[in-house]
Amino acid sequence: MKTIFRLVLMSCFFTMTINSNAQVKNRKAIKKDFLGCNTPDPIGSFALDTSSPTRGMADNNFLWDNGKTINVKILSGSKSLKDKVKKYASEWMKYANIKFNFIEQGDAQIRVYLGDKKGDYGHVTMGLGIKCLMRDPNDFTMHFDTTDLITEKSLKRTVLHEFGHALGLIHEHMSPVSGIQWDSTAVYARKRLMGWSKEMTDAQLFRRYNISYTNGTAYDPKSIMHYPISPWETKNHYYVDWNDDLSEGDKALIAALYPKNERVNKVPRIIITNVGETIIENNSLKKGISIYPSFSINCADKPADIYYVCMLVDENNYFIPTQSNNYNINNKAGCIKVVKLPINQTEILNKGKKNFEIFIPASELPNTISGKKLKVYFRAFLMQDGELKELLGSLSNNSVMLNKF
Ligand SMILES: [Zn+2]
């Protein structure tokens, strides 16, 4: 992913704090590091299924249906390279109750682009597990920089790693029970030379998932989802070499997440598809602005609490400061709508007809934006166990000239 923005979310019942200090317009492109992949981890998420004591981490909210056949299309590359990607990705099928069905024609949920450094995407899975379904069907959902994969080993480990993300696995070196004693000063300095900001380094290396989600699972330094660590990166010179194969922990984890029988540990699994433009309009009748996000959403396994968050931005894409008590997100103008999603029922929002509105009264907006152009930054979050996970985030292209008030 070329641009990754990582937002720290904290919430308690009706108070939501969203890290919006970085203006929307100032989100920076993040360069790839040869040491890792660019797949963003979800916020505060973890494997909940802990039937085995020694295995890694996944985000259960974004697992595919157990037993699912996933169509995979490789969009570019030579036949021999495609065959290798298929061969290595298929390793996961030996242990998971999942099938990758490689197709040449037709619709595929996973679309792989074998690139040659152009575009600076590096190795990346666009959306963990089922989050890839939110991508535009014309875009790839996984990208490899094949110029960086010149050995068989590097190709194999990278394909295994990215397809691990595609099945919902997250980075093992971010386990809260890893005990890794990072030499943060040295790592920040080195990463800065490679174009990583402090935030990027925190997000890719130092972030720790909530311990409460580990439920006793052990750290697995042999995991294919672990980055290599050099001795200089840690205070005690601990290091992890490249892992080239699935570890025993990886095999146990994926078999537990996609078991031969019914999945034991069920959590809400949300699929958002068919994402369209969020429309923002004056509403003269109700005296305010109406916002209409457009997408389809489905919930499986357990009902879910979904937070829809609208933050207003000006024509230069800056958030708008506000003093409002009720339409205020971290002192920025906006509002939050909370809905309960039942299971196995697809809700289709604002497709063809307006059936879901988020309204902000003009009386709650700061006078400074009266008569000015406005856009909306719309986001959707899943709330689970006191934590928010971002499902969707998009800044509208559409804008409205706000009525004077
Ligand atoms: Zn990764």
Tab-separated table of C-alpha atoms and ligand atoms in Angstrom:
chain	number	residue	atom	x	y	z
A	1	MET	CA	0.000	0.000	0.000
A	2	LYS	CA	1.528	3.281	-1.020
A	3	THR	CA	-0.049	5.352	1.677
A	4	ILE	CA	-0.614	3.930	5.077
A	5	PHE	CA	-2.185	6.002	7.744
A	6	ARG	CA	-2.290	4.545	11.121
A	7	LEU	CA	-4.656	6.080	13.572
A	8	VAL	CA	-4.628	5.414	17.222
A	9	LEU	CA	-8.092	4.944	18.546
A	10	MET	CA	-9.190	4.985	22.107
A	11	SER	CA	-12.733	4.827	23.173
A	12	CYS	CA	-14.887	4.609	26.193
A	13	PHE	CA	-18.602	4.444	25.922
A	14	PHE	CA	-19.713	7.729	24.413
A	15	THR	CA	-16.354	9.376	24.159
A	16	MET	CA	-14.284	8.782	21.106
A	17	THR	CA	-10.806	10.087	20.712
A	18	ILE	CA	-9.419	9.870	17.238
A	19	ASN	CA	-5.881	10.743	16.487
A	20	SER	CA	-6.438	13.350	13.864
A	21	ASN	CA	-3.503	15.578	14.642
A	22	ALA	CA	-2.055	14.817	11.259
A	23	GLN	CA	-4.231	16.674	8.802
A	24	VAL	CA	-5.877	14.550	6.177
A	25	LYS	CA	-3.851	16.271	3.512
A	26	ASN	CA	-0.590	15.651	5.278
A	27	ARG	CA	-0.614	11.897	5.324
A	28	LYS	CA	2.699	10.886	3.925
A	29	ALA	CA	3.560	8.154	1.485
A	30	ILE	CA	5.577	5.540	3.267
A	31	LYS	CA	8.490	3.920	1.551
A	32	LYS	CA	8.998	0.233	1.708
A	33	ASP	CA	11.782	-1.409	3.629
A	34	PHE	CA	13.596	-4.347	2.129
A	35	LEU	CA	13.245	-6.106	5.445
A	36	GLY	CA	9.525	-6.303	5.508
A	37	CYS	CA	6.252	-6.141	3.731
A	38	ASN	CA	3.958	-3.141	3.664
A	39	THR	CA	0.829	-4.861	4.845
A	40	PRO	CA	-0.781	-2.775	7.567
A	41	ASP	CA	-1.787	-4.568	10.720
A	42	PRO	CA	-5.234	-3.974	12.106
A	43	ILE	CA	-5.609	-2.020	15.270
A	44	GLY	CA	-5.340	-3.961	18.506
A	45	SER	CA	-6.343	-7.311	17.178
A	46	PHE	CA	-5.334	-10.807	17.996
A	47	ALA	CA	-6.036	-14.471	17.671
A	48	LEU	CA	-8.647	-15.483	20.179
A	49	ASP	CA	-8.567	-19.172	19.471
A	50	THR	CA	-5.937	-20.659	21.713
A	51	SER	CA	-6.392	-24.387	21.590
A	52	SER	CA	-2.677	-24.765	20.915
A	53	PRO	CA	-0.175	-23.114	23.263
A	54	THR	CA	2.546	-22.467	20.691
A	55	ARG	CA	1.489	-20.475	17.728
A	56	GLY	CA	1.230	-16.990	16.376
A	57	MET	CA	-1.297	-14.367	15.691
A	58	ALA	CA	-4.225	-13.623	13.447
A	59	ASP	CA	-7.162	-11.299	13.332
A	60	ASN	CA	-10.259	-13.439	13.688
A	61	ASN	CA	-12.546	-10.602	12.640
A	62	PHE	CA	-11.163	-10.793	9.129
A	63	LEU	CA	-11.038	-14.543	8.574
A	64	TRP	CA	-12.717	-16.024	5.541
A	65	ASP	CA	-15.596	-18.436	5.963
A	66	ASN	CA	-14.191	-21.767	7.036
A	67	GLY	CA	-13.957	-24.128	4.066
A	68	LYS	CA	-14.091	-21.246	1.611
A	69	THR	CA	-12.827	-21.589	-1.945
A	70	ILE	CA	-11.053	-18.331	-2.770
A	71	ASN	CA	-10.515	-17.480	-6.408
A	72	VAL	CA	-7.004	-16.187	-7.034
A	73	LYS	CA	-5.896	-14.550	-10.254
A	74	ILE	CA	-2.291	-13.660	-11.043
A	75	LEU	CA	-2.479	-10.626	-13.255
A	76	SER	CA	1.064	-10.423	-14.591
A	77	GLY	CA	4.359	-12.254	-14.883
A	78	SER	CA	5.747	-15.197	-16.783
A	79	LYS	CA	4.143	-18.623	-16.659
A	80	SER	CA	7.048	-20.078	-14.698
A	81	LEU	CA	6.857	-17.312	-12.106
A	82	LYS	CA	3.090	-17.669	-11.832
A	83	ASP	CA	3.493	-21.417	-11.331
A	84	LYS	CA	5.916	-20.822	-8.479
A	85	VAL	CA	3.583	-18.368	-6.761
A	86	LYS	CA	0.766	-20.915	-7.047
A	87	LYS	CA	2.965	-23.688	-5.693
A	88	TYR	CA	4.127	-21.759	-2.628
A	89	ALA	CA	0.773	-20.171	-1.840
A	90	SER	CA	-0.793	-23.615	-1.998
A	91	GLU	CA	1.368	-24.726	0.946
A	92	TRP	CA	-1.212	-23.134	3.242
A	93	MET	CA	-3.909	-25.433	1.867
A	94	LYS	CA	-2.171	-28.463	3.390
A	95	TYR	CA	-3.032	-27.188	6.856
A	96	ALA	CA	-6.018	-24.844	6.435
A	97	ASN	CA	-9.542	-25.808	5.489
A	98	ILE	CA	-9.422	-23.316	2.659
A	99	LYS	CA	-8.885	-23.630	-1.050
A	100	PHE	CA	-7.067	-21.258	-3.371
A	101	ASN	CA	-8.609	-21.730	-6.790
A	102	PHE	CA	-6.222	-20.207	-9.331
A	103	ILE	CA	-8.084	-18.872	-12.336
A	104	GLU	CA	-7.109	-17.128	-15.555
A	105	GLN	CA	-10.541	-15.693	-16.371
A	106	GLY	CA	-13.448	-14.424	-14.315
A	107	ASP	CA	-13.752	-12.723	-10.965
A	108	ALA	CA	-11.182	-13.359	-8.259
A	109	GLN	CA	-11.192	-12.221	-4.646
A	110	ILE	CA	-7.391	-12.210	-4.476
A	111	ARG	CA	-5.700	-10.489	-7.415
A	112	VAL	CA	-1.915	-10.699	-7.485
A	113	TYR	CA	0.299	-8.283	-9.375
A	114	LEU	CA	3.876	-9.393	-9.974
A	115	GLY	CA	5.546	-6.008	-10.331
A	116	ASP	CA	9.016	-4.824	-11.285
A	117	LYS	CA	9.593	-2.010	-8.768
A	118	LYS	CA	7.538	0.550	-10.678
A	119	GLY	CA	4.990	2.127	-8.383
A	120	ASP	CA	7.040	1.510	-5.232
A	121	TYR	CA	4.519	-0.888	-3.751
A	122	GLY	CA	7.034	-3.476	-2.600
A	123	HIS	CA	5.485	-6.594	-1.148
A	124	VAL	CA	2.053	-5.923	0.218
A	125	THR	CA	-1.340	-7.441	0.846
A	126	MET	CA	-4.034	-4.817	0.486
A	127	GLY	CA	-6.324	-5.659	3.341
A	128	LEU	CA	-5.926	-8.467	5.791
A	129	GLY	CA	-8.088	-11.532	5.075
A	130	ILE	CA	-11.552	-10.564	3.875
A	131	LYS	CA	-10.697	-6.855	3.947
A	132	CYS	CA	-9.347	-7.352	0.422
A	133	LEU	CA	-12.994	-7.583	-0.687
A	134	MET	CA	-13.275	-3.826	-0.196
A	135	ARG	CA	-10.797	-3.154	-2.964
A	136	ASP	CA	-11.901	-1.897	-6.323
A	137	PRO	CA	-12.358	-5.047	-8.470
A	138	ASN	CA	-10.085	-3.440	-11.064
A	139	ASP	CA	-7.208	-3.156	-8.594
A	140	PHE	CA	-4.841	-5.824	-7.383
A	141	THR	CA	-5.132	-6.977	-3.758
A	142	MET	CA	-1.572	-8.249	-3.445
A	143	HIS	CA	1.639	-6.949	-4.938
A	144	PHE	CA	5.145	-8.355	-5.184
A	145	ASP	CA	8.264	-6.539	-6.277
A	146	THR	CA	9.827	-9.399	-8.221
A	147	THR	CA	13.122	-7.535	-8.622
A	148	ASP	CA	13.560	-8.177	-4.898
A	149	LEU	CA	12.782	-11.893	-5.236
A	150	ILE	CA	15.685	-13.213	-7.223
A	151	THR	CA	16.333	-16.339	-5.191
A	152	GLU	CA	13.963	-19.248	-4.828
A	153	LYS	CA	14.102	-18.871	-1.050
A	154	SER	CA	13.163	-15.198	-1.085
A	155	LEU	CA	10.298	-15.870	-3.486
A	156	LYS	CA	8.987	-18.733	-1.380
A	157	ARG	CA	9.128	-16.956	1.971
A	158	THR	CA	7.573	-13.780	0.557
A	159	VAL	CA	4.707	-15.630	-1.124
A	160	LEU	CA	4.052	-17.634	2.052
A	161	HIS	CA	4.147	-14.443	4.147
A	162	GLU	CA	1.774	-12.413	1.961
A	163	PHE	CA	-0.685	-15.265	1.545
A	164	GLY	CA	-0.534	-15.610	5.349
A	165	HIS	CA	-1.825	-12.027	5.523
A	166	ALA	CA	-4.435	-12.890	2.903
A	167	LEU	CA	-5.721	-15.565	5.292
A	168	GLY	CA	-5.824	-13.123	8.206
A	169	LEU	CA	-2.440	-13.629	9.882
A	170	ILE	CA	-0.580	-10.673	11.377
A	171	HIS	CA	3.064	-9.938	12.148
A	172	GLU	CA	4.550	-12.239	14.745
A	173	HIS	CA	7.296	-9.863	15.925
A	174	MET	CA	4.503	-7.645	17.308
A	175	SER	CA	3.355	-10.287	19.751
A	176	PRO	CA	3.061	-8.791	23.246
A	177	VAL	CA	4.740	-11.884	24.643
A	178	SER	CA	7.765	-11.789	22.337
A	179	GLY	CA	10.023	-10.235	24.962
A	180	ILE	CA	12.014	-8.554	22.174
A	181	GLN	CA	14.211	-5.853	23.715
A	182	TRP	CA	14.386	-3.439	20.822
A	183	ASP	CA	17.191	-0.888	20.823
A	184	SER	CA	14.716	1.764	19.752
A	185	THR	CA	17.250	4.584	19.393
A	186	ALA	CA	19.383	2.567	16.989
A	187	VAL	CA	16.378	1.268	15.071
A	188	TYR	CA	14.754	4.697	14.682
A	189	ALA	CA	18.043	6.154	13.400
A	190	ARG	CA	18.607	3.382	10.870
A	191	LYS	CA	15.016	3.326	9.672
A	192	ARG	CA	15.049	7.108	9.260
A	193	LEU	CA	17.853	6.704	6.732
A	194	MET	CA	15.593	4.275	4.871
A	195	GLY	CA	12.722	6.754	4.757
A	196	TRP	CA	10.673	5.416	7.637
A	197	SER	CA	9.128	7.963	9.989
A	198	LYS	CA	9.013	7.266	13.722
A	199	GLU	CA	5.322	6.462	13.317
A	200	MET	CA	6.055	3.952	10.570
A	201	THR	CA	8.740	2.256	12.663
A	202	ASP	CA	6.376	2.112	15.615
A	203	ALA	CA	3.636	0.696	13.418
A	204	GLN	CA	5.774	-1.910	11.690
A	205	LEU	CA	8.016	-3.003	14.550
A	206	PHE	CA	7.294	-1.705	18.016
A	207	ARG	CA	3.525	-1.778	18.275
A	208	ARG	CA	2.236	-4.453	20.589
A	209	TYR	CA	-1.158	-6.038	20.427
A	210	ASN	CA	-3.324	-6.155	23.485
A	211	ILE	CA	-2.120	-8.878	25.830
A	212	SER	CA	-5.676	-9.793	26.717
A	213	TYR	CA	-6.115	-11.220	23.222
A	214	THR	CA	-3.175	-13.621	23.414
A	215	ASN	CA	-4.939	-15.831	25.896
A	216	GLY	CA	-1.716	-17.603	26.635
A	217	THR	CA	-0.447	-18.201	23.116
A	218	ALA	CA	3.308	-18.307	22.885
A	219	TYR	CA	5.639	-16.253	20.745
A	220	ASP	CA	6.882	-18.096	17.667
A	221	PRO	CA	10.196	-16.697	16.356
A	222	LYS	CA	10.160	-19.309	13.583
A	223	SER	CA	6.891	-17.993	12.132
A	224	ILE	CA	6.813	-17.032	8.466
A	225	MET	CA	4.998	-13.919	9.700
A	226	HIS	CA	8.077	-12.768	11.682
A	227	TYR	CA	10.413	-10.137	10.284
A	228	PRO	CA	14.124	-10.887	10.498
A	229	ILE	CA	15.860	-9.039	13.324
A	230	SER	CA	19.553	-8.140	13.312
A	231	PRO	CA	21.578	-8.275	16.540
A	232	TRP	CA	22.195	-4.497	16.449
A	233	GLU	CA	18.432	-3.898	16.618
A	234	THR	CA	18.116	-5.320	20.121
A	235	LYS	CA	19.723	-4.407	23.419
A	236	ASN	CA	20.650	-8.007	24.171
A	237	HIS	CA	21.729	-8.764	20.569
A	238	TYR	CA	18.789	-11.096	20.119
A	239	TYR	CA	18.242	-11.829	16.472
A	240	VAL	CA	15.876	-13.683	14.201
A	241	ASP	CA	17.045	-14.961	10.857
A	242	TRP	CA	14.948	-15.083	7.736
A	243	ASN	CA	12.280	-17.743	8.121
A	244	ASP	CA	11.836	-19.483	4.794
A	245	ASP	CA	9.136	-22.030	5.604
A	246	LEU	CA	5.952	-22.374	7.572
A	247	SER	CA	6.812	-23.089	11.202
A	248	GLU	CA	5.068	-25.751	13.250
A	249	GLY	CA	3.340	-22.837	14.966
A	250	ASP	CA	2.109	-21.433	11.646
A	251	LYS	CA	0.697	-24.819	10.675
A	252	ALA	CA	-1.030	-25.228	14.046
A	253	LEU	CA	-2.432	-21.701	13.937
A	254	ILE	CA	-3.877	-21.888	10.448
A	255	ALA	CA	-5.340	-25.332	11.192
A	256	ALA	CA	-7.056	-23.897	14.274
A	257	LEU	CA	-8.371	-20.845	12.434
A	258	TYR	CA	-9.600	-22.919	9.473
A	259	PRO	CA	-10.339	-26.304	11.066
A	260	LYS	CA	-11.604	-29.421	9.315
A	261	ASN	CA	-14.681	-29.264	11.533
A	262	GLU	CA	-16.597	-26.217	12.645
A	263	ARG	CA	-14.624	-23.181	13.787
A	264	VAL	CA	-14.671	-23.100	17.589
A	265	ASN	CA	-13.986	-19.505	18.351
A	266	LYS	CA	-16.484	-17.238	16.668
A	267	VAL	CA	-16.337	-13.459	16.590
A	268	PRO	CA	-18.130	-10.944	14.343
A	269	ARG	CA	-16.701	-11.117	10.842
A	270	ILE	CA	-17.537	-8.099	8.741
A	271	ILE	CA	-17.447	-7.888	4.990
A	272	ILE	CA	-17.775	-4.500	3.295
A	273	THR	CA	-18.090	-4.510	-0.479
A	274	ASN	CA	-19.244	-2.313	-3.316
A	275	VAL	CA	-17.830	0.860	-1.762
A	276	GLY	CA	-19.006	3.990	-3.567
A	277	GLU	CA	-18.673	7.719	-3.149
A	278	THR	CA	-19.874	9.291	0.099
A	279	ILE	CA	-22.264	12.084	-0.820
A	280	ILE	CA	-22.530	15.243	1.274
A	281	GLU	CA	-25.462	17.615	0.704
A	282	ASN	CA	-27.176	20.648	2.162
A	283	ASN	CA	-30.436	19.701	3.788
A	284	SER	CA	-32.549	22.880	3.686
A	285	LEU	CA	-35.584	21.172	5.178
A	286	LYS	CA	-33.821	19.979	8.311
A	287	LYS	CA	-31.343	22.881	8.290
A	288	GLY	CA	-28.021	21.141	8.208
A	289	ILE	CA	-25.979	18.763	6.149
A	290	SER	CA	-26.798	15.190	5.233
A	291	ILE	CA	-24.147	12.596	4.551
A	292	TYR	CA	-24.809	9.425	2.583
A	293	PRO	CA	-22.036	6.803	2.617
A	294	SER	CA	-22.469	4.086	0.025
A	295	PHE	CA	-21.495	0.415	0.421
A	296	SER	CA	-22.794	-3.036	1.296
A	297	ILE	CA	-22.046	-4.575	4.685
A	298	ASN	CA	-22.546	-8.082	5.982
A	299	CYS	CA	-21.876	-9.604	9.372
A	300	ALA	CA	-21.187	-13.288	10.020
A	301	ASP	CA	-20.961	-15.474	13.139
A	302	LYS	CA	-21.814	-12.862	15.817
A	303	PRO	CA	-23.762	-9.568	15.798
A	304	ALA	CA	-21.491	-6.539	15.655
A	305	ASP	CA	-21.407	-2.973	16.925
A	306	ILE	CA	-20.398	-0.723	14.069
A	307	TYR	CA	-19.341	2.894	14.484
A	308	TYR	CA	-19.815	5.117	11.456
A	309	VAL	CA	-17.678	8.213	11.811
A	310	CYS	CA	-17.965	11.333	9.643
A	311	MET	CA	-15.377	14.062	9.982
A	312	LEU	CA	-15.804	17.259	8.019
A	313	VAL	CA	-12.888	18.735	6.126
A	314	ASP	CA	-12.536	22.013	4.275
A	315	GLU	CA	-11.720	22.379	0.599
A	316	ASN	CA	-8.014	22.082	1.406
A	317	ASN	CA	-8.694	18.815	3.236
A	318	TYR	CA	-8.090	20.181	6.711
A	319	PHE	CA	-10.237	19.086	9.606
A	320	ILE	CA	-12.484	21.793	11.055
A	321	PRO	CA	-12.024	22.799	14.708
A	322	THR	CA	-15.218	22.953	16.718
A	323	GLN	CA	-16.503	23.802	20.191
A	324	SER	CA	-19.718	21.837	19.759
A	325	ASN	CA	-20.587	19.459	22.568
A	326	ASN	CA	-22.485	16.943	20.497
A	327	TYR	CA	-20.869	16.988	17.068
A	328	ASN	CA	-17.290	16.926	18.151
A	329	ILE	CA	-14.649	14.274	17.566
A	330	ASN	CA	-11.444	15.148	19.317
A	331	ASN	CA	-12.302	18.863	18.869
A	332	LYS	CA	-12.927	18.398	15.151
A	333	ALA	CA	-16.361	18.862	13.554
A	334	GLY	CA	-18.070	15.573	12.840
A	335	CYS	CA	-20.372	12.943	14.200
A	336	ILE	CA	-20.597	9.296	15.106
A	337	LYS	CA	-23.489	6.962	14.454
A	338	VAL	CA	-23.551	3.579	16.159
A	339	VAL	CA	-25.495	0.676	14.694
A	340	LYS	CA	-25.968	-2.942	15.661
A	341	LEU	CA	-25.516	-5.315	12.744
A	342	PRO	CA	-27.433	-8.591	12.879
A	343	ILE	CA	-25.810	-11.696	11.416
A	344	ASN	CA	-26.301	-13.034	7.918
A	345	GLN	CA	-28.117	-9.999	6.617
A	346	THR	CA	-26.518	-7.814	3.985
A	347	GLU	CA	-27.309	-4.149	4.380
A	348	ILE	CA	-27.070	-2.164	1.164
A	349	LEU	CA	-26.590	1.510	1.924
A	350	ASN	CA	-27.403	4.305	-0.492
A	351	LYS	CA	-27.233	2.280	-3.675
A	352	GLY	CA	-29.790	3.672	-6.100
A	353	LYS	CA	-31.926	5.107	-3.312
A	354	LYS	CA	-31.058	7.046	-0.188
A	355	ASN	CA	-31.763	4.725	2.734
A	356	PHE	CA	-29.114	5.680	5.298
A	357	GLU	CA	-28.407	9.223	6.427
A	358	ILE	CA	-25.991	10.780	8.856
A	359	PHE	CA	-27.160	14.303	9.709
A	360	ILE	CA	-25.337	17.256	11.266
A	361	PRO	CA	-27.470	20.313	12.154
A	362	ALA	CA	-26.120	23.671	10.996
A	363	SER	CA	-26.578	24.985	14.532
A	364	GLU	CA	-23.831	22.581	15.673
A	365	LEU	CA	-21.336	23.689	13.048
A	366	PRO	CA	-18.791	26.440	13.687
A	367	ASN	CA	-19.648	29.823	12.126
A	368	THR	CA	-16.291	29.875	10.380
A	369	ILE	CA	-17.476	27.417	7.746
A	370	SER	CA	-20.806	29.090	6.923
A	371	GLY	CA	-20.984	29.411	3.131
A	372	LYS	CA	-17.727	27.451	2.657
A	373	LYS	CA	-16.963	24.304	0.721
A	374	LEU	CA	-17.022	21.071	2.706
A	375	LYS	CA	-16.019	17.473	2.144
A	376	VAL	CA	-16.331	14.462	4.408
A	377	TYR	CA	-13.871	11.869	5.645
A	378	PHE	CA	-15.998	8.798	6.280
A	379	ARG	CA	-14.832	5.862	8.332
A	380	ALA	CA	-16.394	2.667	9.632
A	381	PHE	CA	-15.168	0.790	12.695
A	382	LEU	CA	-15.976	-2.463	14.376
A	383	MET	CA	-16.199	-2.168	18.148
A	384	GLN	CA	-15.229	-5.299	19.970
A	385	ASP	CA	-14.208	-5.797	23.571
A	386	GLY	CA	-13.629	-2.076	24.022
A	387	GLU	CA	-11.402	-1.794	20.969
A	388	LEU	CA	-12.090	-0.189	17.635
A	389	LYS	CA	-10.877	-1.664	14.373
A	390	GLU	CA	-11.034	0.321	11.201
A	391	LEU	CA	-13.038	-1.356	8.468
A	392	LEU	CA	-13.180	1.437	5.950
A	393	GLY	CA	-11.829	4.948	5.566
A	394	SER	CA	-12.251	7.239	2.612
A	395	LEU	CA	-12.130	10.923	1.871
A	396	SER	CA	-14.919	11.975	-0.469
A	397	ASN	CA	-14.169	13.526	-3.834
A	398	ASN	CA	-17.594	15.040	-3.651
A	399	SER	CA	-17.999	18.395	-1.864
A	400	VAL	CA	-20.809	20.766	-0.974
A	401	MET	CA	-20.980	24.540	-0.738
A	402	LEU	CA	-22.501	24.880	2.705
A	403	ASN	CA	-25.587	27.104	2.919
A	404	LYS	CA	-25.024	30.309	4.873
A	405	PHE	CA	-26.367	30.204	8.390
B	1	ZN	ZN	3.801	-8.648	6.391
